[in-house]
């Protein structure tokens, strides 16, 4: 008899039902055990489209940005021919990183032995190799990674066989263009960073439902008209749309707001795009799995100008000092609870009408997780 697959979905997916009104959540083990974190890295993060940056950072030839995706170092770069490319950030000589951070270069020169590659990844110079047998510069090129521009941003995918993001994401690009038509003209203004003692899936779960909002986010529900809040799931994303910022509230000043809607999109598995009331803006929440009980988050704010005005500074403070504090306390408490014998799975609360007071967005996410792990049986 063969041994059970250590990443079988049966133990954590039993009780999940296609109908959210009849479904349980994922089993707590999926949020607490190292083997499931490893499955997340290999079967989800390592083979899905991962947010990298706003397109503005890679507009000009030589612009580059580095990152680490599922422990793999990558570098994205705009070549002289205008083509956007991505490579493993690894020299073909002795595996040293080629570049760090971000910036502008004419060539990729390894800081270890100075092997030099052009911006198409082709090796152009290698010191003292003229006496090597069967050594030809033209035979050596950096290994490429899939890269694309989508909705004003750059995404990468380590899986060479993955379908394009444009194909997978369906109507998401059109929705972003409708609700945030200025996204490509916006510019980076501010970043917030957080370390959270919780599994990344708990962070996504919390983001995908506003069933908790009236209880935990008093200021948020004064900013957003919850009567108009609707959540719609599609393929690999969900839309969270509501009227907002049309009256005085306790979150931040919206007197001069030109954006009077709350438009949020979650893109499988860990990218959250948000448009809050105010001037033209978009906020990218990137949720980065770091361990079974550890998640890193970045919030990147893109505004009409690099210098936020007073209302935008107030919105940043609200997100940082109020909303994030509330949410981090929630997900860290949930993580502690999941490590006790008192919890295995919980019931999904579903509103068939698709309101914000429903967990069908969370249920949709759980279905995608189970698909990534394997057949549900």
PDB file of N, CA, C and O in Angstrom, residues 128-163:
ATOM      1  N   UNK A 128      39.241  35.866 -18.604  1.00  0.00           N
ATOM      2  CA  UNK A 128      40.234  34.782 -18.597  1.00  0.00           C
ATOM      3  C   UNK A 128      39.637  33.422 -18.955  1.00  0.00           C
ATOM      4  O   UNK A 128      39.993  32.397 -18.374  1.00  0.00           O
ATOM      5  N   UNK A 129      38.736  33.408 -19.921  1.00  0.00           N
ATOM      6  CA  UNK A 129      38.147  32.141 -20.365  1.00  0.00           C
ATOM      7  C   UNK A 129      38.621  31.737 -21.759  1.00  0.00           C
ATOM      8  O   UNK A 129      38.146  30.737 -22.303  1.00  0.00           O
ATOM      9  N   UNK A 130      39.569  32.493 -22.314  1.00  0.00           N
ATOM     10  CA  UNK A 130      39.966  32.261 -23.698  1.00  0.00           C
ATOM     11  C   UNK A 130      40.665  30.912 -23.896  1.00  0.00           C
ATOM     12  O   UNK A 130      40.736  30.406 -25.024  1.00  0.00           O
ATOM     13  N   UNK A 131      41.177  30.308 -22.829  1.00  0.00           N
ATOM     14  CA  UNK A 131      41.877  29.028 -22.959  1.00  0.00           C
ATOM     15  C   UNK A 131      41.002  27.837 -22.589  1.00  0.00           C
ATOM     16  O   UNK A 131      41.481  26.697 -22.598  1.00  0.00           O
ATOM     17  N   UNK A 132      39.736  28.086 -22.269  1.00  0.00           N
ATOM     18  CA  UNK A 132      38.857  26.977 -21.908  1.00  0.00           C
ATOM     19  C   UNK A 132      38.436  26.191 -23.144  1.00  0.00           C
ATOM     20  O   UNK A 132      38.147  26.766 -24.203  1.00  0.00           O
ATOM     21  N   UNK A 133      38.386  24.880 -23.003  1.00  0.00           N
ATOM     22  CA  UNK A 133      37.932  24.033 -24.103  1.00  0.00           C
ATOM     23  C   UNK A 133      36.419  24.098 -24.234  1.00  0.00           C
ATOM     24  O   UNK A 133      35.693  24.100 -23.235  1.00  0.00           O
ATOM     25  N   UNK A 134      35.950  24.141 -25.456  1.00  0.00           N
ATOM     26  CA  UNK A 134      34.514  24.094 -25.749  1.00  0.00           C
ATOM     27  C   UNK A 134      33.740  25.146 -24.959  1.00  0.00           C
ATOM     28  O   UNK A 134      32.654  24.879 -24.421  1.00  0.00           O
ATOM     29  N   UNK A 135      34.292  26.329 -24.880  1.00  0.00           N
ATOM     30  CA  UNK A 135      33.613  27.430 -24.180  1.00  0.00           C
ATOM     31  C   UNK A 135      33.252  28.503 -25.187  1.00  0.00           C
ATOM     32  O   UNK A 135      34.118  29.072 -25.845  1.00  0.00           O
ATOM     33  N   UNK A 136      31.974  28.780 -25.326  1.00  0.00           N
ATOM     34  CA  UNK A 136      31.483  29.765 -26.293  1.00  0.00           C
ATOM     35  C   UNK A 136      30.510  30.693 -25.572  1.00  0.00           C
ATOM     36  O   UNK A 136      29.491  30.232 -25.027  1.00  0.00           O
ATOM     37  N   UNK A 137      30.790  31.970 -25.557  1.00  0.00           N
ATOM     38  CA  UNK A 137      29.918  32.943 -24.881  1.00  0.00           C
ATOM     39  C   UNK A 137      28.480  32.840 -25.361  1.00  0.00           C
ATOM     40  O   UNK A 137      27.538  33.000 -24.578  1.00  0.00           O
ATOM     41  N   UNK A 138      28.306  32.573 -26.639  1.00  0.00           N
ATOM     42  CA  UNK A 138      26.953  32.584 -27.203  1.00  0.00           C
ATOM     43  C   UNK A 138      26.102  31.410 -26.717  1.00  0.00           C
ATOM     44  O   UNK A 138      24.889  31.395 -26.917  1.00  0.00           O
ATOM     45  N   UNK A 139      26.747  30.420 -26.094  1.00  0.00           N
ATOM     46  CA  UNK A 139      25.998  29.270 -25.574  1.00  0.00           C
ATOM     47  C   UNK A 139      25.386  29.539 -24.195  1.00  0.00           C
ATOM     48  O   UNK A 139      24.614  28.716 -23.690  1.00  0.00           O
ATOM     49  N   UNK A 140      25.761  30.665 -23.588  1.00  0.00           N
ATOM     50  CA  UNK A 140      25.366  30.898 -22.193  1.00  0.00           C
ATOM     51  C   UNK A 140      24.436  32.097 -22.103  1.00  0.00           C
ATOM     52  O   UNK A 140      24.766  33.203 -22.555  1.00  0.00           O
ATOM     53  N   UNK A 141      23.282  31.853 -21.510  1.00  0.00           N
ATOM     54  CA  UNK A 141      22.278  32.913 -21.354  1.00  0.00           C
ATOM     55  C   UNK A 141      21.558  32.701 -20.027  1.00  0.00           C
ATOM     56  O   UNK A 141      21.391  31.557 -19.570  1.00  0.00           O
ATOM     57  N   UNK A 142      21.161  33.780 -19.397  1.00  0.00           N
ATOM     58  CA  UNK A 142      20.422  33.682 -18.139  1.00  0.00           C
ATOM     59  C   UNK A 142      19.091  32.969 -18.350  1.00  0.00           C
ATOM     60  O   UNK A 142      18.469  33.083 -19.420  1.00  0.00           O
ATOM     61  N   UNK A 143      18.645  32.253 -17.324  1.00  0.00           N
ATOM     62  CA  UNK A 143      17.376  31.543 -17.391  1.00  0.00           C
ATOM     63  C   UNK A 143      16.221  32.523 -17.204  1.00  0.00           C
ATOM     64  O   UNK A 143      16.196  33.295 -16.238  1.00  0.00           O
ATOM     65  N   UNK A 144      15.270  32.457 -18.131  1.00  0.00           N
ATOM     66  CA  UNK A 144      14.163  33.420 -18.111  1.00  0.00           C
ATOM     67  C   UNK A 144      13.015  32.952 -17.235  1.00  0.00           C
ATOM     68  O   UNK A 144      12.798  31.766 -17.010  1.00  0.00           O
ATOM     69  N   UNK A 145      12.261  33.949 -16.757  1.00  0.00           N
ATOM     70  CA  UNK A 145      11.051  33.765 -15.963  1.00  0.00           C
ATOM     71  C   UNK A 145       9.932  34.528 -16.666  1.00  0.00           C
ATOM     72  O   UNK A 145      10.169  35.608 -17.221  1.00  0.00           O
ATOM     73  N   UNK A 146       8.730  33.978 -16.644  1.00  0.00           N
ATOM     74  CA  UNK A 146       7.601  34.669 -17.277  1.00  0.00           C
ATOM     75  C   UNK A 146       7.350  36.028 -16.616  1.00  0.00           C
ATOM     76  O   UNK A 146       7.402  36.143 -15.379  1.00  0.00           O
ATOM     77  N   UNK A 147       7.051  37.021 -17.429  1.00  0.00           N
ATOM     78  CA  UNK A 147       6.773  38.365 -16.920  1.00  0.00           C
ATOM     79  C   UNK A 147       5.721  39.008 -17.804  1.00  0.00           C
ATOM     80  O   UNK A 147       5.647  38.725 -19.011  1.00  0.00           O
ATOM     81  N   UNK A 148       4.890  39.855 -17.201  1.00  0.00           N
ATOM     82  CA  UNK A 148       3.870  40.556 -17.982  1.00  0.00           C
ATOM     83  C   UNK A 148       3.502  41.859 -17.309  1.00  0.00           C
ATOM     84  O   UNK A 148       3.704  42.031 -16.101  1.00  0.00           O
ATOM     85  N   UNK A 149       2.976  42.784 -18.094  1.00  0.00           N
ATOM     86  CA  UNK A 149       2.384  44.011 -17.556  1.00  0.00           C
ATOM     87  C   UNK A 149       0.876  43.860 -17.610  1.00  0.00           C
ATOM     88  O   UNK A 149       0.314  43.462 -18.629  1.00  0.00           O
ATOM     89  N   UNK A 150       0.229  44.201 -16.509  1.00  0.00           N
ATOM     90  CA  UNK A 150      -1.213  43.993 -16.394  1.00  0.00           C
ATOM     91  C   UNK A 150      -1.793  45.037 -15.464  1.00  0.00           C
ATOM     92  O   UNK A 150      -1.322  45.190 -14.331  1.00  0.00           O
ATOM     93  N   UNK A 151      -2.794  45.765 -15.928  1.00  0.00           N
ATOM     94  CA  UNK A 151      -3.486  46.733 -15.087  1.00  0.00           C
ATOM     95  C   UNK A 151      -2.595  47.823 -14.538  1.00  0.00           C
ATOM     96  O   UNK A 151      -2.858  48.356 -13.460  1.00  0.00           O
ATOM     97  N   UNK A 152      -1.511  48.160 -15.260  1.00  0.00           N
ATOM     98  CA  UNK A 152      -0.596  49.196 -14.812  1.00  0.00           C
ATOM     99  C   UNK A 152       0.534  48.679 -13.941  1.00  0.00           C
ATOM    100  O   UNK A 152       1.364  49.457 -13.469  1.00  0.00           O
ATOM    101  N   UNK A 153       0.597  47.346 -13.745  1.00  0.00           N
ATOM    102  CA  UNK A 153       1.596  46.754 -12.866  1.00  0.00           C
ATOM    103  C   UNK A 153       2.340  45.627 -13.564  1.00  0.00           C
ATOM    104  O   UNK A 153       1.934  45.148 -14.624  1.00  0.00           O
ATOM    105  N   UNK A 154       3.437  45.203 -12.946  1.00  0.00           N
ATOM    106  CA  UNK A 154       4.265  44.123 -13.474  1.00  0.00           C
ATOM    107  C   UNK A 154       4.106  42.896 -12.581  1.00  0.00           C
ATOM    108  O   UNK A 154       4.178  42.999 -11.349  1.00  0.00           O
ATOM    109  N   UNK A 155       3.883  41.750 -13.210  1.00  0.00           N
ATOM    110  CA  UNK A 155       3.743  40.480 -12.514  1.00  0.00           C
ATOM    111  C   UNK A 155       4.717  39.469 -13.109  1.00  0.00           C
ATOM    112  O   UNK A 155       5.029  39.526 -14.300  1.00  0.00           O
ATOM    113  N   UNK A 156       5.165  38.524 -12.285  1.00  0.00           N
ATOM    114  CA  UNK A 156       6.055  37.464 -12.746  1.00  0.00           C
ATOM    115  C   UNK A 156       5.505  36.116 -12.294  1.00  0.00           C
ATOM    116  O   UNK A 156       4.743  36.026 -11.326  1.00  0.00           O
ATOM    117  N   UNK A 157       5.926  35.064 -13.010  1.00  0.00           N
ATOM    118  CA  UNK A 157       5.464  33.711 -12.693  1.00  0.00           C
ATOM    119  C   UNK A 157       6.620  32.747 -12.926  1.00  0.00           C
ATOM    120  O   UNK A 157       7.150  32.668 -14.040  1.00  0.00           O
ATOM    121  N   UNK A 158       7.008  32.014 -11.902  1.00  0.00           N
ATOM    122  CA  UNK A 158       8.119  31.077 -12.017  1.00  0.00           C
ATOM    123  C   UNK A 158       7.781  29.849 -12.856  1.00  0.00           C
ATOM    124  O   UNK A 158       8.688  29.128 -13.297  1.00  0.00           O
ATOM    125  N   UNK A 159       6.509  29.601 -13.079  1.00  0.00           N
ATOM    126  CA  UNK A 159       6.085  28.407 -13.821  1.00  0.00           C
ATOM    127  C   UNK A 159       6.129  28.697 -15.320  1.00  0.00           C
ATOM    128  O   UNK A 159       5.316  29.477 -15.829  1.00  0.00           O
ATOM    129  N   UNK A 160       7.041  28.075 -16.054  1.00  0.00           N
ATOM    130  CA  UNK A 160       7.123  28.371 -17.493  1.00  0.00           C
ATOM    131  C   UNK A 160       5.915  27.889 -18.280  1.00  0.00           C
ATOM    132  O   UNK A 160       5.672  28.353 -19.404  1.00  0.00           O
ATOM    133  N   UNK A 161       5.148  26.980 -17.700  1.00  0.00           N
ATOM    134  CA  UNK A 161       3.982  26.440 -18.404  1.00  0.00           C
ATOM    135  C   UNK A 161       2.690  27.164 -18.045  1.00  0.00           C
ATOM    136  O   UNK A 161       1.633  26.852 -18.603  1.00  0.00           O
ATOM    137  N   UNK A 162       2.749  28.130 -17.151  1.00  0.00           N
ATOM    138  CA  UNK A 162       1.529  28.819 -16.714  1.00  0.00           C
ATOM    139  C   UNK A 162       0.915  29.629 -17.843  1.00  0.00           C
ATOM    140  O   UNK A 162       1.629  30.273 -18.636  1.00  0.00           O
ATOM    141  N   UNK A 163      -0.404  29.615 -17.907  1.00  0.00           N
ATOM    142  CA  UNK A 163      -1.101  30.458 -18.882  1.00  0.00           C
ATOM    143  C   UNK A 163      -0.874  31.925 -18.538  1.00  0.00           C
ATOM    144  O   UNK A 163      -0.600  32.277 -17.383  1.00  0.00           O
TER     145      UNK A 163
END
